[in-house]
Tab-separated table of C-alpha atoms and ligand atoms in Angstrom:
chain	number	residue	atom	x	y	z
A	1	UNK	CA	104.001	90.522	121.884
A	2	UNK	CA	106.109	89.659	119.449
A	3	UNK	CA	106.165	91.325	115.952
A	4	UNK	CA	107.226	89.773	112.814
A	5	UNK	CA	109.470	91.939	111.852
A	6	UNK	CA	110.792	92.998	108.582
A	7	UNK	CA	114.016	91.262	108.965
A	8	UNK	CA	112.632	88.304	109.391
A	9	UNK	CA	110.366	88.369	106.214
A	10	UNK	CA	113.114	89.446	103.984
A	11	UNK	CA	115.206	86.681	105.325
A	12	UNK	CA	112.411	83.856	105.034
A	13	UNK	CA	111.465	85.448	101.091
A	14	UNK	CA	114.995	85.275	100.014
A	15	UNK	CA	115.636	81.429	101.201
A	16	UNK	CA	112.126	80.461	100.494
A	17	UNK	CA	111.279	82.280	97.454
A	18	UNK	CA	113.660	81.249	94.861
A	19	UNK	CA	112.658	77.945	95.790
A	20	UNK	CA	109.304	78.398	93.493
A	21	UNK	CA	110.579	77.113	90.021
A	22	UNK	CA	109.447	80.155	87.663
A	23	UNK	CA	107.250	77.298	85.360
A	24	UNK	CA	104.757	77.076	88.591
A	25	UNK	CA	104.234	80.783	88.436
A	26	UNK	CA	102.171	82.943	85.937
A	27	UNK	CA	104.544	83.719	83.094
A	28	UNK	CA	103.700	88.096	83.116
A	29	UNK	CA	100.987	87.943	85.902
A	30	UNK	CA	102.622	89.124	89.404
A	31	UNK	CA	102.836	86.735	92.305
A	32	UNK	CA	104.036	87.134	95.775
A	33	UNK	CA	107.489	86.371	96.567
A	34	UNK	CA	106.585	83.679	98.672
A	35	UNK	CA	103.082	82.902	100.346
A	36	UNK	CA	99.981	85.053	100.020
A	37	UNK	CA	98.869	88.521	98.074
A	38	UNK	CA	95.688	90.209	97.986
A	39	UNK	CA	95.311	94.079	96.763
A	40	UNK	CA	97.921	95.595	94.831
A	41	UNK	CA	99.204	98.489	97.108
A	42	UNK	CA	101.616	101.777	96.105
A	43	UNK	CA	101.105	101.483	92.571
A	44	UNK	CA	103.624	104.413	91.332
A	45	UNK	CA	106.152	105.525	89.006
A	46	UNK	CA	109.320	106.349	91.427
A	47	UNK	CA	113.050	106.690	90.186
A	48	UNK	CA	112.332	105.815	86.858
A	49	UNK	CA	110.520	102.220	87.817
A	50	UNK	CA	107.098	101.355	88.147
A	51	UNK	CA	106.693	100.131	91.780
A	52	UNK	CA	103.821	98.011	92.962
A	53	UNK	CA	103.374	96.652	96.599
A	54	UNK	CA	100.983	94.038	97.572
A	55	UNK	CA	99.159	92.898	101.041
A	56	UNK	CA	101.636	89.822	101.530
A	57	UNK	CA	101.519	87.406	103.984
A	58	UNK	CA	105.035	85.698	103.306
A	59	UNK	CA	104.430	83.087	105.625
A	60	UNK	CA	101.452	80.954	104.660
A	61	UNK	CA	99.457	81.168	101.245
A	62	UNK	CA	96.527	82.415	103.430
A	63	UNK	CA	95.820	85.918	104.577
A	64	UNK	CA	97.417	86.624	107.744
A	65	UNK	CA	99.886	89.012	109.478
A	66	UNK	CA	99.952	91.762	106.669
A	67	UNK	CA	103.006	92.764	104.981
A	68	UNK	CA	103.816	95.160	102.174
A	69	UNK	CA	105.394	93.287	99.271
A	70	UNK	CA	107.243	94.808	96.716
A	71	UNK	CA	108.263	94.322	92.829
A	72	UNK	CA	109.692	96.730	90.211
A	73	UNK	CA	109.109	97.142	86.570
A	74	UNK	CA	110.594	99.041	83.485
A	75	UNK	CA	107.556	98.089	81.735
A	76	UNK	CA	104.506	96.937	83.743
A	77	UNK	CA	104.908	93.602	82.438
A	78	UNK	CA	108.120	92.012	83.748
A	79	UNK	CA	108.100	92.345	87.404
A	80	UNK	CA	110.773	91.955	89.689
A	81	UNK	CA	110.679	91.206	93.096
A	82	UNK	CA	112.228	93.440	95.629
A	83	UNK	CA	112.728	92.577	99.355
A	84	UNK	CA	109.461	93.140	101.581
A	85	UNK	CA	109.062	96.770	102.347
A	86	UNK	CA	106.520	96.947	105.619
A	87	UNK	CA	106.019	94.457	108.360
A	88	UNK	CA	103.253	94.803	111.276
A	89	UNK	CA	106.087	95.372	113.684
A	90	UNK	CA	104.631	98.596	115.338
A	91	UNK	CA	102.231	98.603	118.098
A	92	UNK	CA	99.828	100.769	115.695
A	93	UNK	CA	100.343	98.609	112.483
A	94	UNK	CA	100.545	94.835	114.622
A	95	UNK	CA	97.392	93.409	113.415
A	96	UNK	CA	98.670	94.355	109.969
A	97	UNK	CA	100.049	96.628	107.082
A	98	UNK	CA	96.469	97.089	105.136
A	99	UNK	CA	96.340	98.704	101.868
A	100	UNK	CA	97.188	101.884	100.641
A	101	UNK	CA	99.148	103.795	97.816
A	102	UNK	CA	102.491	105.842	97.020
A	103	UNK	CA	103.392	108.777	94.854
A	104	UNK	CA	107.155	110.447	94.360
A	105	UNK	CA	107.463	113.736	96.518
A	106	UNK	CA	108.783	117.031	95.163
A	107	UNK	CA	112.118	116.240	96.684
A	108	UNK	CA	112.582	112.652	95.398
A	109	UNK	CA	111.250	110.432	98.322
A	110	UNK	CA	108.984	107.317	97.788
A	111	UNK	CA	106.226	108.435	99.555
A	112	UNK	CA	103.743	105.579	101.128
A	113	UNK	CA	100.598	105.911	103.123
A	114	UNK	CA	98.855	102.570	104.467
A	115	UNK	CA	96.510	101.581	106.936
A	116	UNK	CA	97.750	100.179	110.194
A	117	UNK	CA	95.464	98.169	111.940
A	118	UNK	CA	95.868	97.153	115.761
A	119	UNK	CA	93.925	94.785	117.686
A	120	UNK	CA	92.721	96.307	121.118
A	121	UNK	CA	92.138	94.348	124.268
A	122	UNK	CA	88.435	94.242	123.381
A	123	UNK	CA	89.261	92.336	120.420
A	124	UNK	CA	88.153	94.853	118.141
A	125	UNK	CA	90.689	96.122	114.967
A	126	UNK	CA	91.176	99.802	114.853
A	127	UNK	CA	92.428	101.106	111.730
A	128	UNK	CA	94.322	104.233	111.731
A	129	UNK	CA	95.946	105.823	108.418
A	130	UNK	CA	100.229	105.793	108.686
A	131	UNK	CA	103.251	107.240	106.554
A	132	UNK	CA	106.291	105.726	105.474
A	133	UNK	CA	109.043	107.220	103.289
A	134	UNK	CA	111.595	105.663	101.487
A	135	UNK	CA	114.326	105.484	98.181
A	136	UNK	CA	112.615	102.603	96.533
A	137	UNK	CA	113.866	99.872	98.209
A	138	UNK	CA	113.821	100.258	102.152
A	139	UNK	CA	111.089	102.622	103.976
A	140	UNK	CA	111.099	104.266	107.158
A	141	UNK	CA	107.722	104.695	109.139
A	142	UNK	CA	107.330	108.295	110.435
A	143	UNK	CA	107.932	108.453	113.618
A	144	UNK	CA	104.450	110.201	114.602
A	145	UNK	CA	102.461	107.501	112.954
A	146	UNK	CA	99.425	107.492	113.117
A	147	UNK	CA	98.658	110.282	110.798
A	148	UNK	CA	94.942	109.907	110.997
A	149	UNK	CA	92.624	108.284	113.539
A	150	UNK	CA	89.073	107.728	114.522
A	151	UNK	CA	89.617	111.492	116.048
A	152	UNK	CA	89.827	112.766	112.599
A	153	UNK	CA	86.614	111.055	111.483
A	154	UNK	CA	83.191	113.004	111.205
A	155	UNK	CA	80.638	112.039	113.532
A	156	UNK	CA	78.725	108.555	113.284
A	157	UNK	CA	81.716	107.162	111.321
A	158	UNK	CA	83.530	103.411	112.513
A	159	UNK	CA	86.572	103.512	113.944
A	160	UNK	CA	86.735	100.116	112.631
A	161	UNK	CA	86.424	100.498	108.943
A	162	UNK	CA	88.693	103.238	107.919
A	163	UNK	CA	91.020	102.074	105.342
A	164	UNK	CA	93.041	101.787	101.970
A	165	UNK	CA	94.058	105.670	101.420
A	166	UNK	CA	94.978	106.708	98.125
A	167	UNK	CA	96.993	109.876	97.851
A	168	UNK	CA	97.150	111.944	95.050
A	169	UNK	CA	98.481	115.820	94.717
A	170	UNK	CA	96.489	118.588	93.047
A	171	UNK	CA	97.109	121.223	90.919
A	172	UNK	CA	98.680	123.242	93.356
A	173	UNK	CA	100.600	120.251	94.733
A	174	UNK	CA	98.664	119.917	98.066
A	175	UNK	CA	98.075	116.449	98.966
A	176	UNK	CA	94.825	114.952	99.308
A	177	UNK	CA	93.480	111.230	99.805
A	178	UNK	CA	90.650	109.377	99.604
A	179	UNK	CA	89.802	106.868	102.845
A	180	UNK	CA	86.785	104.488	102.705
A	181	UNK	CA	84.700	104.611	105.977
A	182	UNK	CA	81.661	102.871	106.964
A	183	UNK	CA	78.622	104.933	108.805
A	184	UNK	CA	75.925	104.083	111.105
A	185	UNK	CA	74.067	102.538	108.504
A	186	UNK	CA	76.501	100.162	107.885
A	187	UNK	CA	77.059	101.878	104.384
A	188	UNK	CA	80.209	103.144	102.781
A	189	UNK	CA	81.364	106.682	102.861
A	190	UNK	CA	84.491	108.181	100.951
A	191	UNK	CA	85.968	110.738	102.843
A	192	UNK	CA	88.579	113.050	101.433
A	193	UNK	CA	91.577	114.198	103.716
A	194	UNK	CA	93.635	116.850	102.740
A	195	UNK	CA	97.504	118.371	104.054
A	196	UNK	CA	100.464	120.609	102.645
A	197	UNK	CA	103.471	118.170	103.325
A	198	UNK	CA	102.165	114.417	103.648
A	199	UNK	CA	102.055	114.162	107.664
A	200	UNK	CA	100.090	116.856	108.778
A	201	UNK	CA	96.445	115.669	107.660
A	202	UNK	CA	92.982	117.163	108.149
A	203	UNK	CA	89.549	116.027	107.295
A	204	UNK	CA	87.779	117.960	104.213
A	205	UNK	CA	84.766	116.509	103.190
A	206	UNK	CA	82.562	113.016	102.648
A	207	UNK	CA	83.142	112.884	98.640
A	208	UNK	CA	80.869	110.422	98.350
A	209	UNK	CA	77.929	108.218	100.114
A	210	UNK	CA	77.103	104.949	99.581
A	211	UNK	CA	72.781	104.610	99.280
A	212	UNK	CA	72.812	101.401	99.801
A	213	UNK	CA	72.285	100.313	95.872
A	214	UNK	CA	75.892	99.399	95.863
A	215	UNK	CA	76.924	97.018	98.681
A	216	UNK	CA	77.484	97.830	102.258
A	217	UNK	CA	81.334	99.102	103.058
A	218	UNK	CA	83.384	100.555	100.170
A	219	UNK	CA	86.916	99.284	99.984
A	220	UNK	CA	89.853	100.566	98.452
A	221	UNK	CA	88.506	103.838	96.963
A	222	UNK	CA	90.384	105.436	93.934
A	223	UNK	CA	89.362	108.749	92.416
A	224	UNK	CA	90.800	111.062	89.623
A	225	UNK	CA	89.717	112.795	86.707
A	226	UNK	CA	89.793	111.366	83.158
A	227	UNK	CA	89.147	114.243	80.660
A	228	UNK	CA	86.764	116.239	81.853
A	229	UNK	CA	84.930	113.584	83.845
A	230	UNK	CA	85.660	112.639	87.537
A	231	UNK	CA	85.668	108.671	88.146
A	232	UNK	CA	85.376	107.063	91.425
A	233	UNK	CA	86.404	103.487	91.963
A	234	UNK	CA	85.396	101.350	94.768
A	235	UNK	CA	85.321	97.640	95.648
A	236	UNK	CA	82.099	97.381	97.451
A	237	UNK	CA	81.555	94.474	99.961
A	238	UNK	CA	78.540	92.347	99.991
A	239	UNK	CA	77.212	93.447	96.507
A	240	UNK	CA	73.597	92.188	95.462
A	241	UNK	CA	73.197	91.184	91.720
A	242	UNK	CA	71.617	92.983	89.272
A	243	UNK	CA	70.864	91.309	85.941
A	244	UNK	CA	74.115	89.930	84.874
A	245	UNK	CA	76.242	92.344	86.954
A	246	UNK	CA	77.914	92.392	90.595
A	247	UNK	CA	78.056	88.630	90.613
A	248	UNK	CA	81.333	88.566	92.523
A	249	UNK	CA	80.008	89.380	96.068
A	250	UNK	CA	82.715	91.639	97.284
A	251	UNK	CA	82.662	93.258	93.821
A	252	UNK	CA	84.022	96.232	91.883
A	253	UNK	CA	82.250	99.804	90.806
A	254	UNK	CA	83.139	102.655	88.555
A	255	UNK	CA	81.333	105.507	89.014
A	256	UNK	CA	81.684	108.469	86.527
A	257	UNK	CA	80.705	111.952	87.258
A	258	UNK	CA	81.307	115.320	88.172
A	259	UNK	CA	83.724	116.783	90.930
A	260	UNK	CA	83.086	120.072	92.849
A	261	UNK	CA	86.286	120.839	93.909
A	262	UNK	CA	85.643	123.851	96.282
A	263	UNK	CA	83.217	121.900	98.259
A	264	UNK	CA	85.022	118.205	97.790
A	265	UNK	CA	82.014	116.330	96.450
A	266	UNK	CA	81.788	113.807	93.618
A	267	UNK	CA	78.099	113.636	92.027
A	268	UNK	CA	77.292	110.254	90.062
A	269	UNK	CA	76.552	110.461	86.187
A	270	UNK	CA	76.459	106.600	85.812
A	271	UNK	CA	77.817	103.641	87.609
A	272	UNK	CA	78.962	100.150	86.069
A	273	UNK	CA	80.828	97.086	87.005
A	274	UNK	CA	84.494	97.369	86.208
A	275	UNK	CA	85.178	93.673	85.293
A	276	UNK	CA	82.491	90.596	84.799
A	277	UNK	CA	84.808	88.007	85.286
A	278	UNK	CA	84.735	86.059	88.230
A	279	UNK	CA	88.080	87.041	89.748
A	280	UNK	CA	89.067	90.756	89.963
A	281	UNK	CA	89.183	92.981	93.386
A	282	UNK	CA	90.686	95.958	94.514
A	283	UNK	CA	91.581	97.525	91.634
A	284	UNK	CA	94.421	100.787	92.046
A	285	UNK	CA	95.350	103.354	89.204
A	286	UNK	CA	98.230	105.173	88.691
A	287	UNK	CA	99.617	107.937	86.203
A	288	UNK	CA	102.112	106.938	84.138
A	289	UNK	CA	104.731	109.682	83.255
A	290	UNK	CA	103.106	109.762	79.762
A	291	UNK	CA	99.604	111.030	81.233
A	292	UNK	CA	97.971	107.413	80.752
A	293	UNK	CA	95.798	106.388	83.437
A	294	UNK	CA	96.937	102.546	84.275
A	295	UNK	CA	95.054	100.222	86.437
A	296	UNK	CA	95.954	96.649	88.291
A	297	UNK	CA	93.761	94.755	90.223
A	298	UNK	CA	93.957	91.577	91.978
A	299	UNK	CA	92.724	88.940	89.842
A	300	UNK	CA	90.943	86.658	92.448
A	301	UNK	CA	87.770	86.417	94.496
A	302	UNK	CA	87.555	86.591	98.084
A	303	UNK	CA	84.885	83.811	97.955
A	304	UNK	CA	86.919	80.817	96.483
A	305	UNK	CA	90.459	82.085	98.265
A	306	UNK	CA	92.378	78.794	98.480
A	307	UNK	CA	89.371	76.299	97.596
A	308	UNK	CA	90.279	74.793	94.271
A	309	UNK	CA	90.672	71.521	96.364
A	310	UNK	CA	93.500	70.208	93.778
A	311	UNK	CA	96.361	72.488	93.285
A	312	UNK	CA	98.794	73.260	96.457
A	313	UNK	CA	100.874	76.188	94.520
A	314	UNK	CA	103.701	77.721	97.033
A	315	UNK	CA	102.254	81.131	96.365
A	316	UNK	CA	98.490	82.438	96.242
A	317	UNK	CA	97.182	85.332	94.459
A	318	UNK	CA	97.890	86.847	91.573
A	319	UNK	CA	97.285	90.572	89.889
A	320	UNK	CA	95.717	91.327	86.788
A	321	UNK	CA	97.800	92.864	83.263
A	322	UNK	CA	97.928	96.487	83.703
A	323	UNK	CA	95.293	97.920	81.541
A	324	UNK	CA	94.769	101.676	80.138
A	325	UNK	CA	91.975	103.183	81.052
A	326	UNK	CA	89.991	105.220	78.806
A	327	UNK	CA	85.921	107.168	78.572
A	328	UNK	CA	83.788	106.652	75.859
A	329	UNK	CA	80.437	107.579	75.610
A	330	UNK	CA	80.533	108.207	79.471
A	331	UNK	CA	81.515	104.325	79.625
A	332	UNK	CA	84.907	102.937	81.111
A	333	UNK	CA	87.235	101.041	78.724
A	334	UNK	CA	90.225	98.891	79.387
A	335	UNK	CA	92.750	97.764	77.204
A	336	UNK	CA	96.120	95.924	78.222
A	337	UNK	CA	99.002	98.251	77.893
A	338	UNK	CA	100.877	98.601	74.887
A	339	UNK	CA	104.239	97.689	76.461
A	340	UNK	CA	102.674	93.918	76.142
A	341	UNK	CA	103.092	94.056	72.483
A	342	UNK	CA	107.164	93.800	72.699
A	343	UNK	CA	106.765	90.657	74.133
A	344	UNK	CA	104.457	89.250	71.452
A	345	UNK	CA	106.377	85.889	69.062
A	346	UNK	CA	105.601	83.734	66.402
A	347	UNK	CA	102.765	85.585	64.706
A	348	UNK	CA	100.007	83.203	63.339
A	349	UNK	CA	97.172	84.710	61.269
A	350	UNK	CA	94.143	83.229	59.791
A	351	UNK	CA	91.629	85.113	57.802
A	352	UNK	CA	87.778	84.591	56.816
A	353	UNK	CA	88.088	81.405	58.162
A	354	UNK	CA	84.168	79.537	58.451
A	355	UNK	CA	83.541	77.536	61.428
A	356	UNK	CA	80.227	75.446	61.363
A	357	UNK	CA	80.974	72.588	63.900
A	358	UNK	CA	84.215	71.994	64.979
A	359	UNK	CA	87.637	73.312	64.413
A	360	UNK	CA	91.339	73.594	65.376
A	361	UNK	CA	93.712	75.652	63.507
A	362	UNK	CA	97.434	74.599	63.086
A	363	UNK	CA	99.533	76.740	65.499
A	364	UNK	CA	96.723	78.051	67.602
A	365	UNK	CA	97.564	76.659	71.193
A	366	UNK	CA	99.571	77.121	74.119
A	367	UNK	CA	98.656	79.047	77.405
A	368	UNK	CA	101.146	82.260	77.173
A	369	UNK	CA	99.253	84.066	74.254
A	370	UNK	CA	97.847	87.418	72.898
A	371	UNK	CA	95.365	86.373	70.805
A	372	UNK	CA	92.634	88.719	68.844
A	373	UNK	CA	89.485	86.797	67.284
A	374	UNK	CA	86.876	88.505	65.186
A	375	UNK	CA	83.549	86.792	65.011
A	376	UNK	CA	80.899	87.582	62.583
A	377	UNK	CA	78.074	85.459	61.164
A	378	UNK	CA	78.246	83.977	57.671
A	379	UNK	CA	74.650	85.180	57.241
A	380	UNK	CA	73.973	88.200	59.070
A	381	UNK	CA	69.897	87.230	58.532
A	382	UNK	CA	70.477	83.739	59.662
A	383	UNK	CA	73.016	84.419	62.835
A	384	UNK	CA	74.444	81.272	64.570
A	385	UNK	CA	73.002	79.999	67.974
A	386	UNK	CA	76.518	79.974	69.886
A	387	UNK	CA	80.265	80.145	69.106
A	388	UNK	CA	82.319	78.718	71.692
A	389	UNK	CA	86.251	78.810	72.185
A	390	UNK	CA	87.670	75.780	74.285
A	391	UNK	CA	91.420	76.610	75.476
A	392	UNK	CA	93.442	75.117	78.454
A	393	UNK	CA	92.317	71.460	76.968
A	394	UNK	CA	93.154	68.093	77.138
A	395	UNK	CA	91.696	64.729	77.255
A	396	UNK	CA	89.724	65.378	80.216
A	397	UNK	CA	89.912	69.288	81.082
A	398	UNK	CA	88.819	72.206	78.897
A	399	UNK	CA	87.560	75.772	79.638
A	400	UNK	CA	85.714	77.649	77.393
A	401	UNK	CA	84.399	81.463	76.232
A	402	UNK	CA	80.980	81.094	74.368
A	403	UNK	CA	79.363	83.919	72.663
A	404	UNK	CA	75.632	83.832	71.874
A	405	UNK	CA	74.847	86.339	69.390
A	406	UNK	CA	70.765	86.091	69.726
A	407	UNK	CA	70.982	87.419	73.412
A	408	UNK	CA	74.312	89.899	73.013
A	409	UNK	CA	76.024	87.398	75.689
A	410	UNK	CA	79.304	86.539	76.616
A	411	UNK	CA	80.532	84.084	78.857
A	412	UNK	CA	83.164	82.475	80.650
A	413	UNK	CA	83.104	78.878	81.851
A	414	UNK	CA	85.542	77.009	83.847
A	415	UNK	CA	83.635	74.161	85.039
A	416	UNK	CA	86.084	71.502	83.473
A	417	UNK	CA	89.315	73.739	84.123
A	418	UNK	CA	90.110	70.661	87.160
A	419	UNK	CA	88.229	72.263	89.797
A	420	UNK	CA	86.966	70.164	92.424
A	421	UNK	CA	84.715	72.389	94.377
A	422	UNK	CA	81.385	73.165	94.079
A	423	UNK	CA	82.956	77.318	93.489
A	424	UNK	CA	81.691	79.449	91.136
A	425	UNK	CA	82.884	78.676	87.819
A	426	UNK	CA	80.518	80.409	85.141
A	427	UNK	CA	79.885	84.245	84.458
A	428	UNK	CA	78.099	86.243	82.003
A	429	UNK	CA	77.541	89.748	80.628
A	430	UNK	CA	75.518	91.565	78.350
A	431	UNK	CA	77.700	93.023	75.394
A	432	UNK	CA	76.621	95.507	72.382
A	433	UNK	CA	74.680	94.444	69.837
A	434	UNK	CA	76.521	94.451	66.682
A	435	UNK	CA	74.664	92.112	64.317
A	436	UNK	CA	76.110	89.182	65.473
A	437	UNK	CA	80.083	90.407	65.219
A	438	UNK	CA	81.978	90.543	68.370
A	439	UNK	CA	85.916	91.036	68.781
A	440	UNK	CA	87.941	89.495	71.561
A	441	UNK	CA	91.461	90.511	72.393
A	442	UNK	CA	92.358	87.329	74.558
A	443	UNK	CA	95.359	87.530	76.933
A	444	UNK	CA	96.004	83.816	78.381
A	445	UNK	CA	98.926	83.084	81.001
A	446	UNK	CA	99.447	79.929	83.048
A	447	UNK	CA	96.847	80.543	85.515
A	448	UNK	CA	94.277	82.850	83.602
A	449	UNK	CA	92.670	84.494	80.964
A	450	UNK	CA	91.458	88.078	80.595
A	451	UNK	CA	88.969	88.449	77.689
A	452	UNK	CA	88.774	92.301	76.673
A	453	UNK	CA	85.765	92.757	74.665
A	454	UNK	CA	84.933	94.883	71.655
A	455	UNK	CA	87.909	97.268	72.085
A	456	UNK	CA	87.565	96.770	76.257
A	457	UNK	CA	84.064	97.989	76.581
A	458	UNK	CA	83.336	94.755	78.587
A	459	UNK	CA	86.522	92.659	80.238
A	460	UNK	CA	86.246	89.321	81.751
A	461	UNK	CA	89.258	87.768	83.948
A	462	UNK	CA	89.270	84.643	85.294
A	463	UNK	CA	92.027	82.596	87.139
A	464	UNK	CA	92.035	78.730	86.405
A	465	UNK	CA	94.462	76.430	87.920
A	466	UNK	CA	94.409	73.789	85.161
A	467	UNK	CA	97.637	71.681	84.489
A	468	UNK	CA	99.851	74.034	82.427
A	469	UNK	CA	100.754	71.454	79.884
A	470	UNK	CA	96.974	71.732	78.818
A	471	UNK	CA	97.114	73.568	75.846
A	472	UNK	CA	95.120	73.010	73.145
A	473	UNK	CA	92.421	75.110	71.635
A	474	UNK	CA	89.641	74.665	69.285
A	475	UNK	CA	86.657	76.249	68.064
A	476	UNK	CA	82.951	75.304	67.904
A	477	UNK	CA	79.827	77.026	66.546
A	478	UNK	CA	76.225	75.941	66.115
A	479	UNK	CA	75.549	77.467	63.129
A	480	UNK	CA	77.918	79.484	60.743
A	481	UNK	CA	80.294	82.017	61.560
A	482	UNK	CA	83.680	83.796	60.169
A	483	UNK	CA	86.639	84.270	61.982
A	484	UNK	CA	89.715	86.059	61.540
A	485	UNK	CA	92.696	85.125	64.398
A	486	UNK	CA	95.478	86.941	64.882
A	487	UNK	CA	97.890	85.114	67.154
A	488	UNK	CA	100.959	85.682	69.313
A	489	UNK	CA	102.785	83.393	71.569
A	490	UNK	CA	103.941	85.563	74.690
A	491	UNK	CA	107.517	84.795	75.392
A	492	UNK	CA	108.906	86.986	78.524
A	493	UNK	CA	112.730	86.335	77.194
A	494	UNK	CA	113.606	89.750	75.381
B	501	FRU	C1	90.490	94.751	100.413
B	501	FRU	C2	90.699	94.488	101.843
B	501	FRU	C3	91.093	95.864	102.336
B	501	FRU	C4	92.396	96.061	103.282
B	501	FRU	C5	93.032	94.931	102.945
B	501	FRU	C6	93.716	93.985	104.250
B	501	FRU	O1	90.745	93.179	99.944
B	501	FRU	O2	89.726	93.855	102.586
B	501	FRU	O3	90.031	96.919	102.736
B	501	FRU	O4	92.885	96.953	103.482
B	501	FRU	O5	92.094	93.804	101.973
B	501	FRU	O6	94.404	92.815	103.639
């Protein structure tokens, strides 16, 4: 069998990546060097820079032959592509170098642990955990890979669904990692493994088990403390919708609870969806040097990959903006990292503007922007029925966000974004009852909108492929609302 080597990938991306004009990509959301990306991998701080790797097929805009692409940034906003880091060129990972994570070792090396997948003669895909170590650019796979195989699994767990190691270190410097597994009932189990050196690993405990309430297999686990609370993030496959939550098919779940260190067991106190938009999967976090817990996810839904039906871009898949996480009253909050602020230009501000019917505001337009929009009723005893912001609009296209204060529901709607497919184009979520008030922080890039609602209590991330020239914005209110607007253009030139 001929493998797709790293050398071949690096040559290919050098020749083809530069052919993609910057204007055909998002301005500040990471896209693959060339070809396809899905999950963010190995999000870490090493050698004075943030590193983000990603599931990557350089050769096509479809999922295949998983490599690890690689990008670095000094601020998590402006990313620079580096040459691919891993290729599926060994027997144990010949079907793909699947998702994993990274950290800086005490002796200053960049340590990667990932899932190596091999297709056996029986046609089945065997998943094992493998290690590579590097200098921030070039990585060498460990000669005794794989470091964890199905032999290390407790009884009853599947050798075909054992993936996505997330590594971290405990207070004593011991290596720990959580890995997704699947039991005989077809449900996810999050397994905890331990190691003194990152190379010799052993099974420690089942950290958490899916009782069937949240999807089936749990992919891409992440586990960390946020203050006193333990947080377990997973991406469950085949989720059933509950009310307005969990409509993404393969969705995301944040469980908040307690961690019994001695037993290696997590106990859930509450659960919530992470992002209520259409496009969000496989989030991964890292701890920045200043202690902040930062998360980036794949801004895409598996069920709508390559199905827009009208745009044929030379890349597919993009990451969300980096988000700082916090907990308030037992709930996960997210806000864009403050590093984004330095790219804000051309401030435009409007205060106390009455909206009844349609309204556009001079200077409030464009596709790369950071806008804070406060909406409140003109008369709190007489709530407006609906407030809408139309964006990415031209003569025949528009997308919108809607707020229905009577129901405390917020909605994204991209039905008129230009799609030619019967995909999902609307998504709603419940928001806090603030008597008809809502505060939105809206981050828009050429091919997406991320809305942080009420200080990040809910977030809605949605891709749109509307021609970036469609840049009109206007507001519409069914009833009477008062708005405050602060709008900046996001400009990546420093
Ligand atoms: C999640 C996932 C991971 C896997 C990777 C393969 O999107 O299915 O579980 O490692 O993608 O590309």
